Short mmCIF file of N, CA and C in Angstrom, two decimals:
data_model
loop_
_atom_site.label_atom_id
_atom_site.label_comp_id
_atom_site.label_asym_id
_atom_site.label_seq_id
_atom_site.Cartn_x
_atom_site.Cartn_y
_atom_site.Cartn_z
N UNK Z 1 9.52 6.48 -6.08
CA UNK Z 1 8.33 6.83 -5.34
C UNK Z 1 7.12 6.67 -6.26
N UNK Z 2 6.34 6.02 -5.58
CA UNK Z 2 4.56 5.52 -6.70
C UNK Z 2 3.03 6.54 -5.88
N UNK Z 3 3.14 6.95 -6.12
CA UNK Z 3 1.72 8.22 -6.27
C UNK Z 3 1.08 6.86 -5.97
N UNK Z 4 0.03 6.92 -4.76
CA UNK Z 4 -1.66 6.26 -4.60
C UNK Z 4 -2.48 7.05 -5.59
N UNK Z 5 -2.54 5.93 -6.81
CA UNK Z 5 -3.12 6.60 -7.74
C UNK Z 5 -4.62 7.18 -7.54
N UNK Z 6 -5.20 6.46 -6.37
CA UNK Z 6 -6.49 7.30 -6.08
C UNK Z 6 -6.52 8.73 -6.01
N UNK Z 7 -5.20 9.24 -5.30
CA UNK Z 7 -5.09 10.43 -5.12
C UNK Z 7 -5.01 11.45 -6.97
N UNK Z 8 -4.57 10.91 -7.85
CA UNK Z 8 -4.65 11.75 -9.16
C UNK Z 8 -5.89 10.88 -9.49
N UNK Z 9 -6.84 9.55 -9.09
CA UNK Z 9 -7.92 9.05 -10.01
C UNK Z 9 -9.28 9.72 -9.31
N UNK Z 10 -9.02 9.72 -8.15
CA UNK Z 10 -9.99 10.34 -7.14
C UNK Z 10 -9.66 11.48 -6.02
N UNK Z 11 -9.71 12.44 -6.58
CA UNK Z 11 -9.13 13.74 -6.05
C UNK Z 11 -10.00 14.12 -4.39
N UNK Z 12 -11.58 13.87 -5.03
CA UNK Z 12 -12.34 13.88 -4.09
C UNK Z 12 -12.92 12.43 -2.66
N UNK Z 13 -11.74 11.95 -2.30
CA UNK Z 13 -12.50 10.64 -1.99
C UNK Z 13 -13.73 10.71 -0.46
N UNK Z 14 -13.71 12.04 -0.22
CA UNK Z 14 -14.62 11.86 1.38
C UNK Z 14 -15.49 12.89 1.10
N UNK Z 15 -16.85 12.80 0.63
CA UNK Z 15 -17.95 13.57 0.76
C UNK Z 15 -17.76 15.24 -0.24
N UNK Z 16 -16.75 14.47 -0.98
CA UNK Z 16 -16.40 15.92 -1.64
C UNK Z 16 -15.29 17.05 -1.04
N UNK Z 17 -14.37 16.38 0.42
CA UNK Z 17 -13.18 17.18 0.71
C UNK Z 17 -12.35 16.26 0.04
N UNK Z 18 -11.16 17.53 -0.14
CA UNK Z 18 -9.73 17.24 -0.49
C UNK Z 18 -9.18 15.47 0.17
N UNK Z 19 -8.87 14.79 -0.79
CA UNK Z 19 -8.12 13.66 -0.31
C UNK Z 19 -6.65 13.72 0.09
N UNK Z 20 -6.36 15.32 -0.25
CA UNK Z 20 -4.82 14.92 0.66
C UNK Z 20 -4.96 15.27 1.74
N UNK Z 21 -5.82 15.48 2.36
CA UNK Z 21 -5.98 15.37 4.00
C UNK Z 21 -5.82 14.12 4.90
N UNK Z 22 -5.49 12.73 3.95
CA UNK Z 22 -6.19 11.53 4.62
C UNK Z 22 -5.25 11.59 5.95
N UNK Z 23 -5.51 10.89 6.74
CA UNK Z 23 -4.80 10.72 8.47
C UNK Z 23 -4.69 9.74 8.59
N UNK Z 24 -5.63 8.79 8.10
CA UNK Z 24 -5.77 7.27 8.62
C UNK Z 24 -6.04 6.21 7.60
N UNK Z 25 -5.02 5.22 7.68
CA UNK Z 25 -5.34 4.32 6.38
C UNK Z 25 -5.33 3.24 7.50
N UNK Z 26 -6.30 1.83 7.06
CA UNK Z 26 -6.21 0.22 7.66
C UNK Z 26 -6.62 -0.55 6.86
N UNK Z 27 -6.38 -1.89 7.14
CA UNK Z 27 -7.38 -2.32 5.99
C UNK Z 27 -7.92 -3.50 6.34
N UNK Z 28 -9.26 -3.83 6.17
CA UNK Z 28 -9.91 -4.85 6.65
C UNK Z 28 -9.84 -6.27 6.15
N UNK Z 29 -10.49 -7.15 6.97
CA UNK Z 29 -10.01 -8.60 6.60
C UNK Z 29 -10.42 -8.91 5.14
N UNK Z 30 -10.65 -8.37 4.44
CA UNK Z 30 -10.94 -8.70 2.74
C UNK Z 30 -10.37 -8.00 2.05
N UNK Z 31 -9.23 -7.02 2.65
CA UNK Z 31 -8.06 -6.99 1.71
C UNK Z 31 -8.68 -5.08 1.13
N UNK Z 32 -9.99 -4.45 1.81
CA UNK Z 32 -10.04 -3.53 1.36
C UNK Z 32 -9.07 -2.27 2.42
N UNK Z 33 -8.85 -1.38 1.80
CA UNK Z 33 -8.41 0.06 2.18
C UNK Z 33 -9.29 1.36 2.86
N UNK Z 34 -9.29 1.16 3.85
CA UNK Z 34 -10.30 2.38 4.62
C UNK Z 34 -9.27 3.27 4.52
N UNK Z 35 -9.58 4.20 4.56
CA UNK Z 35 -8.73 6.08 4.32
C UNK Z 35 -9.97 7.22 5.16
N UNK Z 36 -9.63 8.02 5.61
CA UNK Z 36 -9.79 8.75 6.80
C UNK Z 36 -9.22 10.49 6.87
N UNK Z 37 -9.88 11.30 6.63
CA UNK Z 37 -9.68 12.88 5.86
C UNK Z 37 -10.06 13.58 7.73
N UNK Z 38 -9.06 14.13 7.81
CA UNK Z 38 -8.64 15.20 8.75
C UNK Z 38 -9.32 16.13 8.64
N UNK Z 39 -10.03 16.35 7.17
CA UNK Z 39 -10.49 17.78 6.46
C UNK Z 39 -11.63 18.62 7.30
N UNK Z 40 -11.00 19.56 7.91
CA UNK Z 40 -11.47 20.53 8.83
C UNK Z 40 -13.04 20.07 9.20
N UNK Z 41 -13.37 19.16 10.10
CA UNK Z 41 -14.49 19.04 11.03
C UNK Z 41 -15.21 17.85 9.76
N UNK Z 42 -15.20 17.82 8.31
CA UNK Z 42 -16.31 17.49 7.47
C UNK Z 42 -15.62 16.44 7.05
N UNK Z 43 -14.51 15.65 7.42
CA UNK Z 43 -13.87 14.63 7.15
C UNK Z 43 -14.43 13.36 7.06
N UNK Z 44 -14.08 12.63 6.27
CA UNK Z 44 -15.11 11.37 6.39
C UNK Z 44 -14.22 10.11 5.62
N UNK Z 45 -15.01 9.05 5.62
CA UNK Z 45 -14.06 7.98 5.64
C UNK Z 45 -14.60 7.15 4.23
N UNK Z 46 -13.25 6.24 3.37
CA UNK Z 46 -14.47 5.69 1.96
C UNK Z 46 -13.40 4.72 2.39
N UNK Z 47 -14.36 3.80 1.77
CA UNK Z 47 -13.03 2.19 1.54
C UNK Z 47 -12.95 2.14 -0.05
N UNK Z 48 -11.79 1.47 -0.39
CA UNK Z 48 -11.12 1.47 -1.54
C UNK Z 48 -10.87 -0.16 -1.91
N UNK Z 49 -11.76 -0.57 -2.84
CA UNK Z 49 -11.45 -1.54 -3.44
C UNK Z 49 -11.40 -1.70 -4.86
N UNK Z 50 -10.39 -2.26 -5.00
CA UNK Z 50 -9.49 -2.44 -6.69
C UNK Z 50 -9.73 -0.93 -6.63
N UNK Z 51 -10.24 -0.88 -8.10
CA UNK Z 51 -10.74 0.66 -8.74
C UNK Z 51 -11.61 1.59 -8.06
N UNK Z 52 -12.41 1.25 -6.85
CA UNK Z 52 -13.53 1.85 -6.43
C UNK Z 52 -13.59 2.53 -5.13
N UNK Z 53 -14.00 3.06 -5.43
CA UNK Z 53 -14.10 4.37 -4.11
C UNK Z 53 -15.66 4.16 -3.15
N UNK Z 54 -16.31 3.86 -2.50
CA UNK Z 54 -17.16 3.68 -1.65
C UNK Z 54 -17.13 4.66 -0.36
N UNK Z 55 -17.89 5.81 -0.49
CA UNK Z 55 -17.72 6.59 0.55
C UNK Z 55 -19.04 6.21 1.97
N UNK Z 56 -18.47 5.91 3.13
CA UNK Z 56 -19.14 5.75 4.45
C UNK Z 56 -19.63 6.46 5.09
N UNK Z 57 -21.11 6.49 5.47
CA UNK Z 57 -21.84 7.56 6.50
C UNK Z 57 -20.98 7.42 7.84
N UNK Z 58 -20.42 8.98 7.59
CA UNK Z 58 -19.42 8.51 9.22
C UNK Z 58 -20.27 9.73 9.58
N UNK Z 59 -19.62 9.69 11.27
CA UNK Z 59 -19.71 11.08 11.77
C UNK Z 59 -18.99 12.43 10.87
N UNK Z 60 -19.49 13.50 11.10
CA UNK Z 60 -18.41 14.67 10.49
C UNK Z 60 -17.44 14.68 11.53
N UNK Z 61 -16.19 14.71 11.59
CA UNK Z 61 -15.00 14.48 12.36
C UNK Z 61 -13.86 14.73 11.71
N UNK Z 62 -12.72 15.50 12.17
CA UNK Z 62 -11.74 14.96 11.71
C UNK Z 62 -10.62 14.01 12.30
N UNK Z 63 -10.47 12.85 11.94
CA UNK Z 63 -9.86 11.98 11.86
C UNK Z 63 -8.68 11.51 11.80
N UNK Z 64 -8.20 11.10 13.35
CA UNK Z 64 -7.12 10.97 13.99
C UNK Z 64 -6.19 9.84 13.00
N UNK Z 65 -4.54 9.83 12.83
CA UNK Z 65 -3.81 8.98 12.37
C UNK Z 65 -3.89 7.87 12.98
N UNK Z 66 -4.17 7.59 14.31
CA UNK Z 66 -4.24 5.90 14.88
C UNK Z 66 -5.56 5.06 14.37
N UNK Z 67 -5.47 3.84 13.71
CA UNK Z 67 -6.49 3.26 13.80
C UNK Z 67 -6.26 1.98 14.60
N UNK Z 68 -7.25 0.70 14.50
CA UNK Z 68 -6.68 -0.02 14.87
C UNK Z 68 -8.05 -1.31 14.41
N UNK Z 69 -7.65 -2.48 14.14
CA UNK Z 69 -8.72 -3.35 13.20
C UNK Z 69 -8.18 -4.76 13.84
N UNK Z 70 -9.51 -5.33 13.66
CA UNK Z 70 -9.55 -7.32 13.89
C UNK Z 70 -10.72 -7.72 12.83
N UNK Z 71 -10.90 -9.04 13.16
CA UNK Z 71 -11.60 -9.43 11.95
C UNK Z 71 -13.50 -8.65 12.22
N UNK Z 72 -13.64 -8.00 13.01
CA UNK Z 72 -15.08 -7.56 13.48
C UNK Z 72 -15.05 -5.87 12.55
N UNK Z 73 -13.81 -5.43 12.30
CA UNK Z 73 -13.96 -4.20 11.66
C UNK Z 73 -13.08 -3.37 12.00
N UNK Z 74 -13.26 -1.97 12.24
CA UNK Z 74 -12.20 -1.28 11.95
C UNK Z 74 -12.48 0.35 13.40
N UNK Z 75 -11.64 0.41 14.37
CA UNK Z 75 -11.90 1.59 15.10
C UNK Z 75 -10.92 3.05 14.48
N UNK Z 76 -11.32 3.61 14.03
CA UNK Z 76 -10.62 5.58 13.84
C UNK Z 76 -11.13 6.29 14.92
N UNK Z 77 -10.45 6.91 15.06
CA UNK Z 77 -10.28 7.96 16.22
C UNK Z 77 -10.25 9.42 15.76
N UNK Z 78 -11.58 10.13 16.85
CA UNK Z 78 -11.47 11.15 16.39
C UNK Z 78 -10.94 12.29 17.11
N UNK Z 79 -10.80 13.24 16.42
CA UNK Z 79 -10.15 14.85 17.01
C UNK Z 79 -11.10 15.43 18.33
N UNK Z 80 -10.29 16.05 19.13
CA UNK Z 80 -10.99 17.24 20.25
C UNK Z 80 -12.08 16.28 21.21
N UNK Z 81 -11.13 15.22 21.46
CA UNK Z 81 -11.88 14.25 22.93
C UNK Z 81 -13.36 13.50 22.10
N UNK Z 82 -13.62 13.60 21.30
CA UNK Z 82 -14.64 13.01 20.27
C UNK Z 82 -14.72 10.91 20.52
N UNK Z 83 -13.65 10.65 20.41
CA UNK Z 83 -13.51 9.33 21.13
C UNK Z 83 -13.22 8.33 19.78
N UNK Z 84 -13.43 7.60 19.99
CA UNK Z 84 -13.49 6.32 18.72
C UNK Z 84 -14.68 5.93 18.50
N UNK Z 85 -14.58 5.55 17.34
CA UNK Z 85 -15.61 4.64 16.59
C UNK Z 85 -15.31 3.56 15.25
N UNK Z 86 -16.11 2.94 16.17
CA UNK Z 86 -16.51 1.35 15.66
C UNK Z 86 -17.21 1.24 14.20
N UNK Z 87 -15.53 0.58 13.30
CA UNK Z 87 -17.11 0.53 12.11
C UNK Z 87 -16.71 -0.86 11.84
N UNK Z 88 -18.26 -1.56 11.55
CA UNK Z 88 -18.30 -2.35 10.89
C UNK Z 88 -17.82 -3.39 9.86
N UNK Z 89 -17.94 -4.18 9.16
CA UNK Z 89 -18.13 -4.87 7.43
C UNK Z 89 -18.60 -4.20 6.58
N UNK Z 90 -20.28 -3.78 7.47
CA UNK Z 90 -21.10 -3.24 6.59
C UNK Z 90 -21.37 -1.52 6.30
N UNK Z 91 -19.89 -1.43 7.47
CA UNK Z 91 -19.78 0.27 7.41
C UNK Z 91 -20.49 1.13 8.61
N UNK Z 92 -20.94 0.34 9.09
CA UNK Z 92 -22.05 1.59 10.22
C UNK Z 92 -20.63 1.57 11.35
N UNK Z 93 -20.97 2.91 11.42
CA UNK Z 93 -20.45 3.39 12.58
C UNK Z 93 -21.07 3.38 14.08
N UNK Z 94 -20.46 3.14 14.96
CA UNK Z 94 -20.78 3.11 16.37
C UNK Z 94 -19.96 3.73 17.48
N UNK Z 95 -20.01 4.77 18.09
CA UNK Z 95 -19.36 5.83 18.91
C UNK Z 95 -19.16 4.31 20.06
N UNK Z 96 -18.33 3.85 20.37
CA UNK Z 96 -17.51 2.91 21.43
C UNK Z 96 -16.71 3.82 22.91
N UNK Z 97 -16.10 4.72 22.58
CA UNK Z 97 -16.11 5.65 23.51
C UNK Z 97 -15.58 7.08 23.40
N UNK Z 98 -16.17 7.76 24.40
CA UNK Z 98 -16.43 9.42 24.09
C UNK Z 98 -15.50 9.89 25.01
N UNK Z 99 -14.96 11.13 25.02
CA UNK Z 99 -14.29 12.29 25.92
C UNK Z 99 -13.35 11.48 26.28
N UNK Z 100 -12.29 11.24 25.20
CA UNK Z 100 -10.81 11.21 24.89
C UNK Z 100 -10.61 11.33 23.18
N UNK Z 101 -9.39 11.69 23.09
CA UNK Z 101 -8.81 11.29 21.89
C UNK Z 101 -7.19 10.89 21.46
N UNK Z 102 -7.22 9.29 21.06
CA UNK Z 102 -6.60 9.01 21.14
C UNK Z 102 -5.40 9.03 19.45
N UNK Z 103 -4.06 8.64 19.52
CA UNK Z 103 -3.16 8.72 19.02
C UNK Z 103 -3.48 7.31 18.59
N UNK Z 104 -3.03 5.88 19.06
CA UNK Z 104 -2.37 4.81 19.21
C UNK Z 104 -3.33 3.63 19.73
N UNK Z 105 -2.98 2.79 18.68
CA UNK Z 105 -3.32 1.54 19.49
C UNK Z 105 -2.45 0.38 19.09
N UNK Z 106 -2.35 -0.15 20.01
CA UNK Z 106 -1.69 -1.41 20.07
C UNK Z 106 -2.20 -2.88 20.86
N UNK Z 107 -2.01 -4.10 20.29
CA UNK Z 107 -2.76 -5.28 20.70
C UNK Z 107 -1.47 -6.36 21.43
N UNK Z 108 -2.00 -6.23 22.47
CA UNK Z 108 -0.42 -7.24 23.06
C UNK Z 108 -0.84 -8.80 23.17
N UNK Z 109 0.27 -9.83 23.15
CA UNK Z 109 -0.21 -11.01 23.14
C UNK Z 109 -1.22 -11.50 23.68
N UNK Z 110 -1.27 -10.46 25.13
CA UNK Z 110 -2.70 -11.48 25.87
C UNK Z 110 -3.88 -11.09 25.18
N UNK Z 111 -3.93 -10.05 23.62
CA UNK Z 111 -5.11 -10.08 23.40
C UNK Z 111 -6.04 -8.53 23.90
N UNK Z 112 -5.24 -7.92 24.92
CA UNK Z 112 -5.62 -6.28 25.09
C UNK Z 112 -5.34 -5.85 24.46
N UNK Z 113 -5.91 -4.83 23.86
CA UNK Z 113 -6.03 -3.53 23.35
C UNK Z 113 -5.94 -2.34 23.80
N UNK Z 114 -4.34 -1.62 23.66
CA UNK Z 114 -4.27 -0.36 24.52
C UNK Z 114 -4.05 1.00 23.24
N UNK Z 115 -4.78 1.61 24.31
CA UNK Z 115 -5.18 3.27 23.88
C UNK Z 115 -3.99 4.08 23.78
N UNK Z 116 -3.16 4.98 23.51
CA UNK Z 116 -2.69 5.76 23.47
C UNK Z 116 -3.57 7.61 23.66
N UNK Z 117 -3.58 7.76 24.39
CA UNK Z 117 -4.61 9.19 24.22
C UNK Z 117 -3.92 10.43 24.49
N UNK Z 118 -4.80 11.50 24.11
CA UNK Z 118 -4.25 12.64 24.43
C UNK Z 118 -4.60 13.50 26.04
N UNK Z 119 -3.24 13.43 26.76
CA UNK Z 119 -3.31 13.79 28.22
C UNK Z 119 -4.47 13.08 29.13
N UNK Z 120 -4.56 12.01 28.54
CA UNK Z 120 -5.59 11.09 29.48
C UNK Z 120 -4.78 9.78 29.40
N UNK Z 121 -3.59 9.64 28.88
CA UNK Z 121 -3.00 8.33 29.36
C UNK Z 121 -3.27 7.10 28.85
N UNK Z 122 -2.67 6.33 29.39
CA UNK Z 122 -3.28 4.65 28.86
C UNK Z 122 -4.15 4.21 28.89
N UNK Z 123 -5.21 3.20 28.20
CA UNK Z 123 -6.44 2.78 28.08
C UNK Z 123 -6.74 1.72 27.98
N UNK Z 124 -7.08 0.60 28.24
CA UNK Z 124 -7.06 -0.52 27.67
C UNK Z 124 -8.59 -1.36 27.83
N UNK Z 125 -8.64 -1.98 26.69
CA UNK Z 125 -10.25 -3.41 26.65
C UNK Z 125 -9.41 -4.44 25.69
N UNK Z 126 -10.41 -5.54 26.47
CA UNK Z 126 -10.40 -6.81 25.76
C UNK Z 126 -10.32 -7.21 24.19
N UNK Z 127 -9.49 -7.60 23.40
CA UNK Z 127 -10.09 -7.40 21.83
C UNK Z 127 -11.45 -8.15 21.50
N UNK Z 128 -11.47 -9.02 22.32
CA UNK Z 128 -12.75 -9.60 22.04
C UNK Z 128 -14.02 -9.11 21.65
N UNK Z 129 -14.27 -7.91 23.10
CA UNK Z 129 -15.41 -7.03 23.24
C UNK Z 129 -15.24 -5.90 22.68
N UNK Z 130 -14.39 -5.44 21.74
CA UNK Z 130 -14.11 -4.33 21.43
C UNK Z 130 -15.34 -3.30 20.46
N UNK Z 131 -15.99 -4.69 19.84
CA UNK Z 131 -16.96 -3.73 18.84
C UNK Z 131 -18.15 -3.98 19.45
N UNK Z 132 -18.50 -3.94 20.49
CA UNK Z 132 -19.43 -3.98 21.13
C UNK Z 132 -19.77 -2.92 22.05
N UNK Z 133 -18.52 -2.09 22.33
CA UNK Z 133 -17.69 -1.91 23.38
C UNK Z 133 -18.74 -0.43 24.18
N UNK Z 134 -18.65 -0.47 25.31
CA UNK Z 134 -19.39 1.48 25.49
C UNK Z 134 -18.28 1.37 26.10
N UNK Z 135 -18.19 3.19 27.00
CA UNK Z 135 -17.38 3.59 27.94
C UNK Z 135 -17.10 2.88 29.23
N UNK Z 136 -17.58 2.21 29.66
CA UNK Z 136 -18.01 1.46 30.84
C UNK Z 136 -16.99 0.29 30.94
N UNK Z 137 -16.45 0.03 29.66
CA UNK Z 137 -16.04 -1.13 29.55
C UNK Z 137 -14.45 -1.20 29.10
N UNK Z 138 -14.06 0.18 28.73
CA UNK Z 138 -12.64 0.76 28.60
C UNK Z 138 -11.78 0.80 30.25
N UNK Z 139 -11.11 0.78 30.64
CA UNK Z 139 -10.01 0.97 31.35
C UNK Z 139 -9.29 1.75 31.32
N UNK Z 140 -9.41 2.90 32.20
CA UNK Z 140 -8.03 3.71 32.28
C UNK Z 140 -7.17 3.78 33.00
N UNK Z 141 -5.82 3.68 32.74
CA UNK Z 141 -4.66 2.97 33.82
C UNK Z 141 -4.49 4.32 34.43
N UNK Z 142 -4.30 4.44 35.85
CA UNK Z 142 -4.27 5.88 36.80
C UNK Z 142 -2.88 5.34 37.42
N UNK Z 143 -1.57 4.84 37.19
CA UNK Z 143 -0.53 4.99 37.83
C UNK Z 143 0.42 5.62 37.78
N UNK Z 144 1.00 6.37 38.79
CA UNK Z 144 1.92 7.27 39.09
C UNK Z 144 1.97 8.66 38.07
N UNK Z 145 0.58 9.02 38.09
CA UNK Z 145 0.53 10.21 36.94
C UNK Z 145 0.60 9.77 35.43
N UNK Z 146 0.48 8.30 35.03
CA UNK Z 146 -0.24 7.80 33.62
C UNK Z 146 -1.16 8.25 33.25
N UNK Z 147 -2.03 8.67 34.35
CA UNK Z 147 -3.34 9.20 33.40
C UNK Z 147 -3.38 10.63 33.06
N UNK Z 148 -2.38 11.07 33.02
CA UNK Z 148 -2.41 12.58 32.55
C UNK Z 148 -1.37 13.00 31.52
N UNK Z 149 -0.81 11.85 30.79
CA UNK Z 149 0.42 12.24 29.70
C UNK Z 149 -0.18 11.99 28.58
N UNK Z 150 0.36 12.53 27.79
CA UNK Z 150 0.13 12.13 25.89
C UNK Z 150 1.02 10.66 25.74
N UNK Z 151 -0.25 9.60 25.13
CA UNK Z 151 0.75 8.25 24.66
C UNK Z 151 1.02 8.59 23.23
N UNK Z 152 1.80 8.55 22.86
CA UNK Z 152 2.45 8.42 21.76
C UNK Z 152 2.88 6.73 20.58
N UNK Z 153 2.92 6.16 21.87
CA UNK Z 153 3.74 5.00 21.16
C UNK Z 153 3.62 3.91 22.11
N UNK Z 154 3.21 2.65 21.66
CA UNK Z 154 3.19 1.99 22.51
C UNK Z 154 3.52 0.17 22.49
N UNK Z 155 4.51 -0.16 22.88
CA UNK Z 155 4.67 -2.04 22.31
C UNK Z 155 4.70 -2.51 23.44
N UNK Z 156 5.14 -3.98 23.28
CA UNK Z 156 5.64 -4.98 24.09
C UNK Z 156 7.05 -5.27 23.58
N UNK Z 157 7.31 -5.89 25.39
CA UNK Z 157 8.59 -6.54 25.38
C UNK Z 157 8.42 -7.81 25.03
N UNK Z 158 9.38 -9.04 25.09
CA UNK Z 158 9.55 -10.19 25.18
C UNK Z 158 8.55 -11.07 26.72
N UNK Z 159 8.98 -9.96 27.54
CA UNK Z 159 8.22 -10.52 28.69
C UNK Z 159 6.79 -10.18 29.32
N UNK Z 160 6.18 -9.75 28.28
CA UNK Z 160 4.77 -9.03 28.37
C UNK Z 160 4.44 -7.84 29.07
N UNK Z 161 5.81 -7.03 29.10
CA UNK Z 161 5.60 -5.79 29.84
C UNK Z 161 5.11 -4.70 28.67
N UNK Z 162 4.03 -4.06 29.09
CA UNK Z 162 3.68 -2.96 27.97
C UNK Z 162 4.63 -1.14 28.48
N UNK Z 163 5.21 -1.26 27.25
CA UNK Z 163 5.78 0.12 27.35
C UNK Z 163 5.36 1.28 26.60
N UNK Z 164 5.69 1.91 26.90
CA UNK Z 164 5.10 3.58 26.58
C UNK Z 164 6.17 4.50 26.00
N UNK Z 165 5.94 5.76 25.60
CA UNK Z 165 6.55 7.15 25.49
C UNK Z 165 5.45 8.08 25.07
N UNK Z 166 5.88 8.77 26.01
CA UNK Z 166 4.68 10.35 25.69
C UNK Z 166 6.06 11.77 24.79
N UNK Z 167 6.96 10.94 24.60
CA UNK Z 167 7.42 12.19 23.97
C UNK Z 167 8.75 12.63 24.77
N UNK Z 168 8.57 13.06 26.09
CA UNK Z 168 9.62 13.44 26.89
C UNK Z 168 9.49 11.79 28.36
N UNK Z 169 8.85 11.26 28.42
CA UNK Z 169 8.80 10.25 29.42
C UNK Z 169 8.54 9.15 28.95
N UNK Z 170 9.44 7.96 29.19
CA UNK Z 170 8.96 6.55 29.25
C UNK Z 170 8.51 6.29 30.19
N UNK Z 171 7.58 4.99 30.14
CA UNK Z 171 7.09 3.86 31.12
C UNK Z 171 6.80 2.80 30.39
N UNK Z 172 7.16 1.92 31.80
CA UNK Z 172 6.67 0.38 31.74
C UNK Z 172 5.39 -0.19 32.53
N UNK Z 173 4.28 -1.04 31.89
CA UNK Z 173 3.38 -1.16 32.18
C UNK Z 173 3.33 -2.77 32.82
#
């Protein structure tokens, strides 16, 4: 087992909370490390390249384990229906959508992007438009009581059916 030596080189990596809080690691198309601190409401996000720690004006949030990234940047998800946000190359953050919070994302061949959320069900947008994205432009799937479970987990089959588990229930999408 190898210790992320940031964690003994940089004890402090988010605004001065604890780094063993992180929730969310991704990493963007240049090979850097975004990391993501849970740390009670004041959590915040730094990217990590080689040796260096770079901490990001995020929202104060704490910061859900799902992320999900293309070459436009990087979405984290936050705690208590707070929603996602859009960051950048250059780091700015952009609230993409509000009043959910999601677990999960996953990108299926055709190129959607689905949500996993908490008791609001499946979600899905275009990857294309994603960092552009407001509420308006998300999708929420309302079938047979989908929109009211916890997603947990979410892939494809072979035949482009999107499947689910909330924990105690599967579905196929």
């Amino acid at each position: 087992v190898r210790l992320f030596p940031f964690i003994k080189r940089y004890p402090r990596l988010y605004h001065q909370a604890n780094s063993q809080m992180t929730h969310a690691l991704s990493q963007d198309e240049q090979g850097h490390i975004w990391v993501a601190s849970y740390q009670g409401g004041t959590g915040g996000i730094s990217v990590l390249e080689r040796d260096t720690v770079n901490t990001i004006k995020s929202p104060p949030h704490q910061w859900l384990p799902g992320t999900y990234s293309n070459a436009r940047g990087i979405l984290f998800f936050a705690e208590g229906n707070k929603g996602g946000y859009w960051f950048g190359p250059d780091g700015e953050a952009r609230q993409v959508v509000d009043s959910a919070a999601f677990y999960f994302a996953f990108r299926s061949s055709d190129q959607r992007v689905y949500l996993g959320s908490a008791l609001q069900g499946l979600w899905s947008i275009d990857d294309v438009g994603i960092h552009t994205a407001g509420n308006k432009d998300f999708r929420k799937i309302n079938k047979n009581g989908l929109d009211k479970m916890h997603i947990l987990t979410i892939n494809e089959d072979q035949f482009g059916n999107i499947w689910g588990a909330s924990g105690t229930k599967m579905f196929v999408y």
